[in-house]
mmCIF file of C-alpha atoms and ligand atoms in Angstrom:
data_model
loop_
_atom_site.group_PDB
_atom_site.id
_atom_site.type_symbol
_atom_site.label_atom_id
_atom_site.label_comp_id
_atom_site.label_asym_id
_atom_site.label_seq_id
_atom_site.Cartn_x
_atom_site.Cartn_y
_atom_site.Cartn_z
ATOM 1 C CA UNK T 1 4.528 -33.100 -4.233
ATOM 2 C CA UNK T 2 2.947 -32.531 -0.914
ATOM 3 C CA UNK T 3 0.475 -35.154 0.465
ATOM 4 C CA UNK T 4 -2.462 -33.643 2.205
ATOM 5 C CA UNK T 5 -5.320 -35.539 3.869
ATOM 6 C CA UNK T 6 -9.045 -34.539 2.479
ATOM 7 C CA UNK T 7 -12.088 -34.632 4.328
ATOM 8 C CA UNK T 8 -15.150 -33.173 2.859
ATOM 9 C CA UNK T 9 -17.253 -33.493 5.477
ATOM 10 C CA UNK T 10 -20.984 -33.369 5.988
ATOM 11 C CA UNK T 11 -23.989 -30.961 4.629
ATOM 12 C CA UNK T 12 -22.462 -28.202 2.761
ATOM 13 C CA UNK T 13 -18.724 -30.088 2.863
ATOM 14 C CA UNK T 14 -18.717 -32.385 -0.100
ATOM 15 C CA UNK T 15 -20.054 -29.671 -2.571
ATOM 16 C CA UNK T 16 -17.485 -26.712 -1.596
ATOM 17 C CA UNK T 17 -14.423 -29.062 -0.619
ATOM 18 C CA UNK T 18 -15.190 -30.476 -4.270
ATOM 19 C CA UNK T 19 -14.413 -26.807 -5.467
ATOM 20 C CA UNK T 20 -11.633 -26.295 -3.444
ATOM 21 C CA UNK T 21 -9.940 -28.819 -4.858
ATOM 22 C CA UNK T 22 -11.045 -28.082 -8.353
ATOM 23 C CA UNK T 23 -9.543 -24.614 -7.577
ATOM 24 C CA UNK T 24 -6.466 -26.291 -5.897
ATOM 25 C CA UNK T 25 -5.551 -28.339 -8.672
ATOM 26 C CA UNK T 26 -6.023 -25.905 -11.259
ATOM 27 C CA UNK T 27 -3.535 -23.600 -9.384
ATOM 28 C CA UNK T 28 -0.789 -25.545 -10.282
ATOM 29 C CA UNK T 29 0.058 -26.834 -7.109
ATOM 30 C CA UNK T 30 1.659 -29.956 -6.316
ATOM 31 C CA UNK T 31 -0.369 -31.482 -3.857
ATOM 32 C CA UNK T 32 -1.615 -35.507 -3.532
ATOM 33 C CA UNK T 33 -4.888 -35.664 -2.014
ATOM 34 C CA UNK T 34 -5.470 -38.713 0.404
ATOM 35 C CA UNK T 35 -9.255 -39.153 1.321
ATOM 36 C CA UNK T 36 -9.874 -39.975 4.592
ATOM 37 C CA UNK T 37 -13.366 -39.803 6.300
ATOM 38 C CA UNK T 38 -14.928 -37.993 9.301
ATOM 39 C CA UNK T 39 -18.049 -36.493 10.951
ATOM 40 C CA UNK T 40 -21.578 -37.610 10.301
ATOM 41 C CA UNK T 41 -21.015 -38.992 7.420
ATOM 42 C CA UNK T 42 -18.328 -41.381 8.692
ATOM 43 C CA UNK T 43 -20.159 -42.253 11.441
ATOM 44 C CA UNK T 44 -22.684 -43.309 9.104
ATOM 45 C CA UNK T 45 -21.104 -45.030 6.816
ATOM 46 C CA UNK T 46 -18.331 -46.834 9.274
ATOM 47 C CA UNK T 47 -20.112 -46.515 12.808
ATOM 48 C CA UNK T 48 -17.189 -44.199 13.895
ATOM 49 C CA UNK T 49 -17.383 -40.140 13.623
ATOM 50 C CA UNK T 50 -13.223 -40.524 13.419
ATOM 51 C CA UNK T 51 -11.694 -43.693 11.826
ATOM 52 C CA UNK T 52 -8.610 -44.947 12.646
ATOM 53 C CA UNK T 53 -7.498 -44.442 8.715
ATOM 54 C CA UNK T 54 -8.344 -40.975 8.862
ATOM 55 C CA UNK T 55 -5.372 -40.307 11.678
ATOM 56 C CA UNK T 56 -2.915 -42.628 10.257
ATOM 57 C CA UNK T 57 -3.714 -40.735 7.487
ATOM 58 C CA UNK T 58 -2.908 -36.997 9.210
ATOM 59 C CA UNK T 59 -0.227 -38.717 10.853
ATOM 60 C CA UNK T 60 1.580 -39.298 7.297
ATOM 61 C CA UNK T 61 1.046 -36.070 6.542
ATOM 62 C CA UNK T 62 0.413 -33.718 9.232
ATOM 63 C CA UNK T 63 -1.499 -31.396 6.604
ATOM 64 C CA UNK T 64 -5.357 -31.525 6.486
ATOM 65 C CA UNK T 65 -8.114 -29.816 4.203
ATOM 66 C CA UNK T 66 -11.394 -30.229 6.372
ATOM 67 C CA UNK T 67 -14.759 -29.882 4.997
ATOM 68 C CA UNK T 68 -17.404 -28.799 7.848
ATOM 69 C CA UNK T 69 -18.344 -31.572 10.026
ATOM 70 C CA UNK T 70 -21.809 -31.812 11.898
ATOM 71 C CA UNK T 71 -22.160 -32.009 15.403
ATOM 72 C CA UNK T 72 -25.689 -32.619 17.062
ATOM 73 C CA UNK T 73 -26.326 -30.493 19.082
ATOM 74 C CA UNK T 74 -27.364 -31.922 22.743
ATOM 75 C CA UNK T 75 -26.976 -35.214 22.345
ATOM 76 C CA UNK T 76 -23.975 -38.004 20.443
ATOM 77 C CA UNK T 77 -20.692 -38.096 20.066
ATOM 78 C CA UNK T 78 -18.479 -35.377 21.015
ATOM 79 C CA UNK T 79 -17.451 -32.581 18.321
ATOM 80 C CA UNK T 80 -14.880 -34.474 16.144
ATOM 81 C CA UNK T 81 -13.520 -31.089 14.873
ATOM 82 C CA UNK T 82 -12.512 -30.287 18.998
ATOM 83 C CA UNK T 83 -11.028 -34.173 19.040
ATOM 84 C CA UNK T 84 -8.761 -33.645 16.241
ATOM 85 C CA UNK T 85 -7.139 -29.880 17.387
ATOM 86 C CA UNK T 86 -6.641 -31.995 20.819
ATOM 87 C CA UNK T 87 -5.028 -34.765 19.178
ATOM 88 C CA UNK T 88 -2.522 -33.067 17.037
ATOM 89 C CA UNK T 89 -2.086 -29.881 19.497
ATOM 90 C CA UNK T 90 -2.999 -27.924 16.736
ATOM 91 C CA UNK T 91 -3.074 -24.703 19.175
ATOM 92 C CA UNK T 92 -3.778 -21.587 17.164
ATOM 93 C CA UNK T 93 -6.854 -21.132 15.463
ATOM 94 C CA UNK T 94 -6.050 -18.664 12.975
ATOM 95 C CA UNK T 95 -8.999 -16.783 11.323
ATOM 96 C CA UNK T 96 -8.903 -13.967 9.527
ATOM 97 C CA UNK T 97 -11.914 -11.176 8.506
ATOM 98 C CA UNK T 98 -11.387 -8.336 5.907
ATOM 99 C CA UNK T 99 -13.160 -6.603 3.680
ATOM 100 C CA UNK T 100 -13.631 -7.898 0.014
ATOM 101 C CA UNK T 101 -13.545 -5.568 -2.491
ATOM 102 C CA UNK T 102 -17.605 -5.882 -4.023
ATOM 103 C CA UNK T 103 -19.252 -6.978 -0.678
ATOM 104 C CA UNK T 104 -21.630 -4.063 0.877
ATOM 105 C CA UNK T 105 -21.178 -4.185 4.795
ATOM 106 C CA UNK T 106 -21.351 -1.249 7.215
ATOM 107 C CA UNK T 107 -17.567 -0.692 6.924
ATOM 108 C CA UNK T 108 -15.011 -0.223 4.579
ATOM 109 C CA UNK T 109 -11.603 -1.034 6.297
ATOM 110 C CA UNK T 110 -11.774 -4.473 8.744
ATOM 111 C CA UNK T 111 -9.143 -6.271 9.253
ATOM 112 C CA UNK T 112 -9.187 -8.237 11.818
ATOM 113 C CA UNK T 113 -7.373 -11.931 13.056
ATOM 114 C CA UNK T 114 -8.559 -13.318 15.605
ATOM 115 C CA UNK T 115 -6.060 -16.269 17.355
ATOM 116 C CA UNK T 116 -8.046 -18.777 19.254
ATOM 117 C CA UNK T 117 -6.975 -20.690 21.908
ATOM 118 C CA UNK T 118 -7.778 -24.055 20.265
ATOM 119 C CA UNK T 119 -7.510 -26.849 22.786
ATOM 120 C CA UNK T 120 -8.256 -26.212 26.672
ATOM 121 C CA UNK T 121 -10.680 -24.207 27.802
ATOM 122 C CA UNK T 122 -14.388 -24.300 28.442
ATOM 123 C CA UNK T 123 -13.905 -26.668 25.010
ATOM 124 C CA UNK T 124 -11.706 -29.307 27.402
ATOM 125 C CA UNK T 125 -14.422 -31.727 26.842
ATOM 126 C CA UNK T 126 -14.912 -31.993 30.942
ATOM 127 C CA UNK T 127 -18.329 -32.130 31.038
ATOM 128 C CA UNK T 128 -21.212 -33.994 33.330
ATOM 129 C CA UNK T 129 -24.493 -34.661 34.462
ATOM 130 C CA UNK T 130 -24.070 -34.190 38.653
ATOM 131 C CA UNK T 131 -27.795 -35.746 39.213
ATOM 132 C CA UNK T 132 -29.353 -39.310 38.273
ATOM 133 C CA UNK T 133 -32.340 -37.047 36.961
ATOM 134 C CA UNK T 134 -29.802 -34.918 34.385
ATOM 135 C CA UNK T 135 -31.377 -31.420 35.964
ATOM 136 C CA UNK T 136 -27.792 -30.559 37.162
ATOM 137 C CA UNK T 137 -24.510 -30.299 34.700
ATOM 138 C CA UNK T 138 -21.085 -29.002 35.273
ATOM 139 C CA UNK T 139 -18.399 -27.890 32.857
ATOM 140 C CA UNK T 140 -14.610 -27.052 33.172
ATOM 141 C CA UNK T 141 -12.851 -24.624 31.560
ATOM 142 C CA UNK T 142 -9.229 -25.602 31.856
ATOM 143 C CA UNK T 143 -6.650 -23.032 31.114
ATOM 144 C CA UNK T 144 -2.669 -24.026 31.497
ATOM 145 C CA UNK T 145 -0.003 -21.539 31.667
ATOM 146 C CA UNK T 146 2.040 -23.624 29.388
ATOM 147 C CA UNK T 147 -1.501 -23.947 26.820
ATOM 148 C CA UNK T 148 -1.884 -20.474 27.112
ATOM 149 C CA UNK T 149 1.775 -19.168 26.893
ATOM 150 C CA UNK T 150 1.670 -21.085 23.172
ATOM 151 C CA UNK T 151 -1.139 -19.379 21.452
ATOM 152 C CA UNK T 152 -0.672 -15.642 22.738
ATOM 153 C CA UNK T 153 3.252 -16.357 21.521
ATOM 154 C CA UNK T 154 2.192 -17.370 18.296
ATOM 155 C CA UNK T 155 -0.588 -14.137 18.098
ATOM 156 C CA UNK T 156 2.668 -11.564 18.872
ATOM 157 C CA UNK T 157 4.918 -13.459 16.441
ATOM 158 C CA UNK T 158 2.316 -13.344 14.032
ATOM 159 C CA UNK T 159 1.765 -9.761 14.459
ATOM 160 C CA UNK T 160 5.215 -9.229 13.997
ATOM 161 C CA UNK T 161 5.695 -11.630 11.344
ATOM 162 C CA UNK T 162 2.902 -10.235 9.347
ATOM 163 C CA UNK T 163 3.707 -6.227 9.800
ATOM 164 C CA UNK T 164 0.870 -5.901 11.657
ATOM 165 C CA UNK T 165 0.757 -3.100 14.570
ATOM 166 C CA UNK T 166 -1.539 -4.201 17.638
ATOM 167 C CA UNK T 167 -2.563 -7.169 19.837
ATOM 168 C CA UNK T 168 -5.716 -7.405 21.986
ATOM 169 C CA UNK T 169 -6.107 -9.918 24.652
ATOM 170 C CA UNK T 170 -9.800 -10.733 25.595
ATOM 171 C CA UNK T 171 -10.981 -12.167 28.294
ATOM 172 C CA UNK T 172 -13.063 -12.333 31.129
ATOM 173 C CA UNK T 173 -10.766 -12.309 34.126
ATOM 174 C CA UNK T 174 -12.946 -9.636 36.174
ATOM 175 C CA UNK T 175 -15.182 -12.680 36.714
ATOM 176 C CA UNK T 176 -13.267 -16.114 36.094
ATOM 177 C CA UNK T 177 -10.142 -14.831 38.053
ATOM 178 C CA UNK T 178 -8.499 -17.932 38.011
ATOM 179 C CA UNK T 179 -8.894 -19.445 34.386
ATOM 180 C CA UNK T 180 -8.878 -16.442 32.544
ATOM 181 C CA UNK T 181 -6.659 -14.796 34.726
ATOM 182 C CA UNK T 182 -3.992 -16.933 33.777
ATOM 183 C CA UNK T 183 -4.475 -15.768 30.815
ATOM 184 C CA UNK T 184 -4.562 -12.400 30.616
ATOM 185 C CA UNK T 185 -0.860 -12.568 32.775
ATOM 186 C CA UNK T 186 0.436 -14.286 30.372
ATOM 187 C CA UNK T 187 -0.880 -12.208 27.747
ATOM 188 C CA UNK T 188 0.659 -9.126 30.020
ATOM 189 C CA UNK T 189 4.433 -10.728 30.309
ATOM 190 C CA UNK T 190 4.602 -11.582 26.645
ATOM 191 C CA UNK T 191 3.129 -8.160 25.441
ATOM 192 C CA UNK T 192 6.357 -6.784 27.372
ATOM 193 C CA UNK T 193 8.963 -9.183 25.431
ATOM 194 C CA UNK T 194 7.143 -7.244 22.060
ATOM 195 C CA UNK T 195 7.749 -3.232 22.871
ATOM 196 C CA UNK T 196 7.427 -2.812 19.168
ATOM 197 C CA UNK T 197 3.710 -4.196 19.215
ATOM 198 C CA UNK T 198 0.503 -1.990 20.851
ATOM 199 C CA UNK T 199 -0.832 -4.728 23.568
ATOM 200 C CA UNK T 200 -4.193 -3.916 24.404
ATOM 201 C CA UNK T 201 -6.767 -5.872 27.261
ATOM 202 C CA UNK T 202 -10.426 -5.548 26.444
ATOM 203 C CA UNK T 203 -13.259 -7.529 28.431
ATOM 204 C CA UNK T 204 -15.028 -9.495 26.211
ATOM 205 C CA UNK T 205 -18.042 -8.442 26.370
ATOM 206 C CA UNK T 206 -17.482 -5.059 25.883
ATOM 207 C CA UNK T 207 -15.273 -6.179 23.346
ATOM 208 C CA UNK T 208 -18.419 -7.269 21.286
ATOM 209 C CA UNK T 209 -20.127 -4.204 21.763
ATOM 210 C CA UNK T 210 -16.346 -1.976 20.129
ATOM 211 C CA UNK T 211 -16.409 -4.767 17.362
ATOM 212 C CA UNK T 212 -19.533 -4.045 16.282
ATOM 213 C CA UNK T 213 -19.558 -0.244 17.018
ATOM 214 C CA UNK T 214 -15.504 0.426 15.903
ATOM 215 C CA UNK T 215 -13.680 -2.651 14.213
ATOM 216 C CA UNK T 216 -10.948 -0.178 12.959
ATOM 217 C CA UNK T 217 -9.752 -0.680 16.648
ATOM 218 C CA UNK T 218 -8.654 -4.010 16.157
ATOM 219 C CA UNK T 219 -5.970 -5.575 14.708
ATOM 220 C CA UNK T 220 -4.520 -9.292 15.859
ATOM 221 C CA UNK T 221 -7.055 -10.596 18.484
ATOM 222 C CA UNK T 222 -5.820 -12.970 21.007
ATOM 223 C CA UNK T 223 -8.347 -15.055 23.510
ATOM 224 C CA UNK T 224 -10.076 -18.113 24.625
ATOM 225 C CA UNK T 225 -11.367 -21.252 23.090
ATOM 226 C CA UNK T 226 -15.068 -20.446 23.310
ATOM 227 C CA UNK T 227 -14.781 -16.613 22.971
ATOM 228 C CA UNK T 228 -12.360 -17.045 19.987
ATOM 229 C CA UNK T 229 -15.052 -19.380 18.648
ATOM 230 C CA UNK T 230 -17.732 -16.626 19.202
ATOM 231 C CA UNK T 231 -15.874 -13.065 18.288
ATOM 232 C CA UNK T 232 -14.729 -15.369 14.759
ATOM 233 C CA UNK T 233 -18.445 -15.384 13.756
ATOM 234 C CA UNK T 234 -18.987 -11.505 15.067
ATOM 235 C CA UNK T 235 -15.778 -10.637 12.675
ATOM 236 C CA UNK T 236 -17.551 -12.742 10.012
ATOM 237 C CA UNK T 237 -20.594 -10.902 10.057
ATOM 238 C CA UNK T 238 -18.662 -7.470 9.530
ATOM 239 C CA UNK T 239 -17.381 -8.565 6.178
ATOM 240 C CA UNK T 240 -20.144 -10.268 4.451
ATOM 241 C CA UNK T 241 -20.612 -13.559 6.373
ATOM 242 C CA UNK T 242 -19.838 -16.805 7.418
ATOM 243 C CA UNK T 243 -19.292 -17.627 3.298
ATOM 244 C CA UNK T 244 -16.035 -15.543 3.279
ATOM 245 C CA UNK T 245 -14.005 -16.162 6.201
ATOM 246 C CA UNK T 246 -11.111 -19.030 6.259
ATOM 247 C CA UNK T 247 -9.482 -20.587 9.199
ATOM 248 C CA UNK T 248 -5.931 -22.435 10.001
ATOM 249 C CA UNK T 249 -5.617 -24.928 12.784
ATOM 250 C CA UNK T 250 -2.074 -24.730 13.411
ATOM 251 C CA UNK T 251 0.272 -26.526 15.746
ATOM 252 C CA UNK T 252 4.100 -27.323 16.283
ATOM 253 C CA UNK T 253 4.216 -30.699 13.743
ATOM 254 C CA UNK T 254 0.887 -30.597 12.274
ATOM 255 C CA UNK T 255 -1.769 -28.195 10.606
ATOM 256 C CA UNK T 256 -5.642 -28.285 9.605
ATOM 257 C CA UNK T 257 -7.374 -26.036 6.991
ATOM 258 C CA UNK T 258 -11.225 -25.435 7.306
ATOM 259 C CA UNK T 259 -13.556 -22.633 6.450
ATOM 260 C CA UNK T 260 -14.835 -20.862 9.992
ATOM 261 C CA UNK T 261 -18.730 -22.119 9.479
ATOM 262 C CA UNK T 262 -20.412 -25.113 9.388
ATOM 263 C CA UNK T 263 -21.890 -27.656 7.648
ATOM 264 C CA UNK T 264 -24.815 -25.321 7.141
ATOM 265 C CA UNK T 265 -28.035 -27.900 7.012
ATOM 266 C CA UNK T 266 -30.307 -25.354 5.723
ATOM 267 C CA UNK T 267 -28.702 -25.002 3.036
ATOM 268 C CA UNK T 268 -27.513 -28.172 1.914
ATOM 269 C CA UNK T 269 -28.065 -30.203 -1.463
ATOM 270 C CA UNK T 270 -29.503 -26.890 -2.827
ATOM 271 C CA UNK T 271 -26.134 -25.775 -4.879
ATOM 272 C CA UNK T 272 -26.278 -22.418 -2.476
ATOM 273 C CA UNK T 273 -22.862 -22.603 -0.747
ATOM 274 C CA UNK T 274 -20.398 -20.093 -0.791
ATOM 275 C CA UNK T 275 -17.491 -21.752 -1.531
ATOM 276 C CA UNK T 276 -14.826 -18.770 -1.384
ATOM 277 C CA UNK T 277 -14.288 -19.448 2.552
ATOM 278 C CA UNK T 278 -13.004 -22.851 1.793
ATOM 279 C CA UNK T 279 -11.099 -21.887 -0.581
ATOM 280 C CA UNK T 280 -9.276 -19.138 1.297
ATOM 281 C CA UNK T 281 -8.279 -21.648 3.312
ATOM 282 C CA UNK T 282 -6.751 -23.689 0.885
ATOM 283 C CA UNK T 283 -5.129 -20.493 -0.029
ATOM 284 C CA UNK T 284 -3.807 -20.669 3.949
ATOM 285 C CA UNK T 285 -2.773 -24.209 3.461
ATOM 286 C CA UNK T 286 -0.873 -23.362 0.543
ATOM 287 C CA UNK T 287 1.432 -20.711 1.880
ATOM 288 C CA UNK T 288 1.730 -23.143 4.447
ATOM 289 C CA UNK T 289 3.692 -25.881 2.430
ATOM 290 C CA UNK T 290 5.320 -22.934 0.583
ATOM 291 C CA UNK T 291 3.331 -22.750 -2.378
ATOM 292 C CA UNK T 292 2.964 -19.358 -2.620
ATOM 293 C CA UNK T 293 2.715 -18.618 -6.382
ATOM 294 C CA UNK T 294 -0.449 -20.801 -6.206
ATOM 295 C CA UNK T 295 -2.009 -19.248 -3.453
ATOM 296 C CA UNK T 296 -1.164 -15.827 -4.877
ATOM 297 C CA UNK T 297 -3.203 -17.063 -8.360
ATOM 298 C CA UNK T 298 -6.301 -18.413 -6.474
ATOM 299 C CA UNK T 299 -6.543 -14.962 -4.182
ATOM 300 C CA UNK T 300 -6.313 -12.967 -6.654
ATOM 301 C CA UNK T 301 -8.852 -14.717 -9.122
ATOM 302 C CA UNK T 302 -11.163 -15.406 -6.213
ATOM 303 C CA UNK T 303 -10.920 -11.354 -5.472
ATOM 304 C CA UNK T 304 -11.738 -10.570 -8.922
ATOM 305 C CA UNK T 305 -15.254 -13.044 -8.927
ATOM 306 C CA UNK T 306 -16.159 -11.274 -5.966
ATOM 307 C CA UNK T 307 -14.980 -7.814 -7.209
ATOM 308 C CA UNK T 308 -17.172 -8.697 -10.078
ATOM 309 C CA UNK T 309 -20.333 -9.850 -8.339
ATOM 310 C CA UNK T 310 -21.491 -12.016 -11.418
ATOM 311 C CA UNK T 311 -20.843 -15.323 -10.716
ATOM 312 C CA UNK T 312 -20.856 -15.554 -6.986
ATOM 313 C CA UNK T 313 -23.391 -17.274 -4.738
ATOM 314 C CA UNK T 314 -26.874 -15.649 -3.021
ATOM 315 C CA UNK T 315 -25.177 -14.836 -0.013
ATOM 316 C CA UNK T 316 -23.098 -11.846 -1.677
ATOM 317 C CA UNK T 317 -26.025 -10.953 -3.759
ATOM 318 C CA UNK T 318 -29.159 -11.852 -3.687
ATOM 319 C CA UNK T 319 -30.286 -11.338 -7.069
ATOM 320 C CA UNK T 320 -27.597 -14.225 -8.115
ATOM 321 C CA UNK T 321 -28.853 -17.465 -9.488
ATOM 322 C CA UNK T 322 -25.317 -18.419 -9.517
ATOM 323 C CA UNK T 323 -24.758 -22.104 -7.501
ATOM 324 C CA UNK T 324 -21.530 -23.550 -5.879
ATOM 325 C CA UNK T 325 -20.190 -25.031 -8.810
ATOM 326 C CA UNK T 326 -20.501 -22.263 -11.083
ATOM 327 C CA UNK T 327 -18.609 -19.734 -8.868
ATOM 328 C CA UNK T 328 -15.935 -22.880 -8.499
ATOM 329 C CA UNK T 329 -15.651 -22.570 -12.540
ATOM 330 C CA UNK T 330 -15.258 -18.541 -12.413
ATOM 331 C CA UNK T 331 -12.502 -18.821 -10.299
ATOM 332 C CA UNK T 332 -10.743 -21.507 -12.569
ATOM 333 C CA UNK T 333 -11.343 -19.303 -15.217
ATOM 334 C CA UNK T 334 -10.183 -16.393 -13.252
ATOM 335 C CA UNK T 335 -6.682 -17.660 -13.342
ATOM 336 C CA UNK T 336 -6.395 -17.523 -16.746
HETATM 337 N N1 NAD P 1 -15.460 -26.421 11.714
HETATM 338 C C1 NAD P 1 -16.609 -27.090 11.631
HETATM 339 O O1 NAD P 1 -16.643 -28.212 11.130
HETATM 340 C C2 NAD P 1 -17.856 -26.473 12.174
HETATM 341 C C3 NAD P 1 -17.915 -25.104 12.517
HETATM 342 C C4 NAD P 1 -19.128 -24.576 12.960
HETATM 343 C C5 NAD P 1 -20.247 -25.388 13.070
HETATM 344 N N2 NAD P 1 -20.157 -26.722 12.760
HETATM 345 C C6 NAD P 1 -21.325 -27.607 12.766
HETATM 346 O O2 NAD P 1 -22.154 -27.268 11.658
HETATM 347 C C7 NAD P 1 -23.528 -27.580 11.960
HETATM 348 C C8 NAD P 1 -24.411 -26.401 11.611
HETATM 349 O O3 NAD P 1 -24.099 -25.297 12.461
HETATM 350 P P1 NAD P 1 -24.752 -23.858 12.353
HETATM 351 O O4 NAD P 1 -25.990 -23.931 11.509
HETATM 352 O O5 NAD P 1 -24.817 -23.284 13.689
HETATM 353 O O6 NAD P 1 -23.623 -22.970 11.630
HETATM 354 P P2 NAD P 1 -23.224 -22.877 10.104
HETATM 355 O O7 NAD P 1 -21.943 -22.125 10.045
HETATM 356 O O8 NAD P 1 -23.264 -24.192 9.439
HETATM 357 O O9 NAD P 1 -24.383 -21.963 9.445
HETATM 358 C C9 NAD P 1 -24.753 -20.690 9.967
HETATM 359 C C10 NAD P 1 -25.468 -19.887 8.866
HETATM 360 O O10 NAD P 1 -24.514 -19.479 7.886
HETATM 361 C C11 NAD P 1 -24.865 -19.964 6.598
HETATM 362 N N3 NAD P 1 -23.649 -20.444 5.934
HETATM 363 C C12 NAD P 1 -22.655 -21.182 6.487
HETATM 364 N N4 NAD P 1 -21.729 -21.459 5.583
HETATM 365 C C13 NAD P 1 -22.129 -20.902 4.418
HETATM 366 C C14 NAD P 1 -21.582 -20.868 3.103
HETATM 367 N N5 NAD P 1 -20.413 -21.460 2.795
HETATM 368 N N6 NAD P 1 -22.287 -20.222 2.147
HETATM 369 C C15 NAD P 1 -23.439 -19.608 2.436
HETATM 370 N N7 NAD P 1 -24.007 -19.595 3.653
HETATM 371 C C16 NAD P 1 -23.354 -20.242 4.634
HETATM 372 C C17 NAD P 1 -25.822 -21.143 6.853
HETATM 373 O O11 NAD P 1 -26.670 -21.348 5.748
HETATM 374 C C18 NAD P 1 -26.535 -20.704 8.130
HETATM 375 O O12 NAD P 1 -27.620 -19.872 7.804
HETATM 376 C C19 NAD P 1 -23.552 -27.975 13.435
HETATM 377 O O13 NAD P 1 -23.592 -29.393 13.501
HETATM 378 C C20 NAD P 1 -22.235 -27.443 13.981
HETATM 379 O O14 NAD P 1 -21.751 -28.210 15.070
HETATM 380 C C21 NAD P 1 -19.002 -27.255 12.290
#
């Protein structure tokens, strides 16, 4: 039995996290859930965005399955989702984009990973007001050697790992010489400890511009905390959307499961949500603790509602009155 923390998070979290685990549990996985609380909603409710239980709970078990959590923009506390990758060092934001067999986008054959730095960065939380009046702000990116050294290891071993052929680093280091610089050396010296993996350096802003124009290009994509966070949403968009698209927070002794979007206000309480991202991370966590004959089952039954187009939320096709909960059940009874 593997004990996992559960947070379902605010807006959109509670409905999809409860088909996740619908999903999860149907898989035949051996998993314990321990609810712990974080976000809006737990600020609410206790007067703290991140309660003490909710670490000692990820401390126990160094496995979480995080719903989206909201994060106003301009103003309160800082972005619990940044706090806990800090806390637990969970340094490699994993996130992959392909295409699903069933979804119309402009191409056929993405496949794309993108590995985001996940803790320093413009994201260091160094932030402040240099004026009484607030009309002047500074932030700092900070970029380590060791910090990035970790993540653009783990993006070559993962290419390796996962017989794929080609690693891009982007960056910005024509401009931010020193921060991103570091980067991209580091990004150089490991690429030469992997001769049997392509190493390629694009600029990131004309890496937008190939993603959108050429995607075949890419393969695993190594960069930054904020450009990571950006490009992850671009790759989204190539294979049907934010719905779709799973992410793994991993580090050394701990690991966090999450769907890449967010806790999508617009379209919360309405039964609307897409809850196949969420999912395919739970699929992630799952071949994390080893439990791969349930993750196989839930891929390959979530590929087939998809395939199918029937019982899948607006997002994939408009003409669906399907809701959340009924593409949870499809997938259920997808695996038979
Ligand atoms: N990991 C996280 O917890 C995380 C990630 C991103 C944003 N956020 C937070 O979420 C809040 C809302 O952010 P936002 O609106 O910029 O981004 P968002 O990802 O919540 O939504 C962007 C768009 O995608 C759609 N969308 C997102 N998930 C969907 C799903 N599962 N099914 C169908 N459509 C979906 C939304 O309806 C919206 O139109 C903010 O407070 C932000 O800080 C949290």
């Amino acid at each position: 039995m593997h004990a996992v923390t559960l947070i379902k998070g605010d807006g959109i979290g509670p409905s999809i996290m409860d088909e996740a685990v619908k999903v999860i549990n149907a898989s035949g996985a051996k998993i314990q859930w321990e609810d712990a609380y974080a976000g809006l909603s737990a600020f609410e409710k206790f007067g703290n965005p991140l309660p003490d239980a909710t670490m000692e709970s990820i401390d126990k078990t160094r496995v979480a399955f995080k719903g989206p959590l909201t994060t106003v923009v301009g103003t309160g506390f800082r972005s619990i989702n940044v706090a806990l990758r800090q806390k637990y060092e969970l340094y490699a934001n994993v996130r992959p984009a392909t295409n699903w067999e069933g979804v119309k986008t402009r191409y056929d054959d993405v496949d794309i990973v993108i590995v985001r730095e996940n803790t320093e960065g413009l994201y260091s939380g160094l932030e402040h007001y240099l004026t009484s009046k607030k009309d002047i702000a500074e932030s700092l990116a900070v970029v380590t050697r060791s910090g990035s050294q970790r993540v653009i290891e783990y993006a070559f071993k993962y290419a390796r790992d996962n017989n794929r052929k080609k690693v891009t680093v982007c960056h910005k280091a024509n401009i931010l010489k020193y921060t991103q610089g570091i980067f991209l050396d580091v990004a150089r010296e490991t690429a030469a400890r992997y001769p049997d993996i392509q190493f390629d350096e694009k600029i990131v802003d004309a890496a937008c511009m190939h993603m959108v124009m050429n995607p075949q290009q890419f393969d695993v994509v190594v960069t930054t905390n904020m450009f990571g966070d950006i490009l992850s949403d671009l790759t989204a968009g190539l294979v049907g959307g934010l719905g779709l698209i799973p992410g793994a927070n991993i580090g050394d002794d701990a690991a966090l499961f999450e769907a890449v979007h967010g806790s999508a206000p617009d379209i919360a309480g309405k039964n609307l949500a897409n809850p196949a991202a969420v999912i395919m991370a739970g699929v992630m966590m799952l071949n994390h603790l080893g439990e791969f004959e349930a993750a196989k089952r839930i891929k390959l039954a979530i590929e087939k509602v998809v395939r199918e187009g029937k019982y899948v939320t607006p997002d994939l096709n408009l003409q669906s009155t399907c809701g959340t909960k009924e593409m949870g059940d499809a997938i259920v009874a997808a695996m038979g």
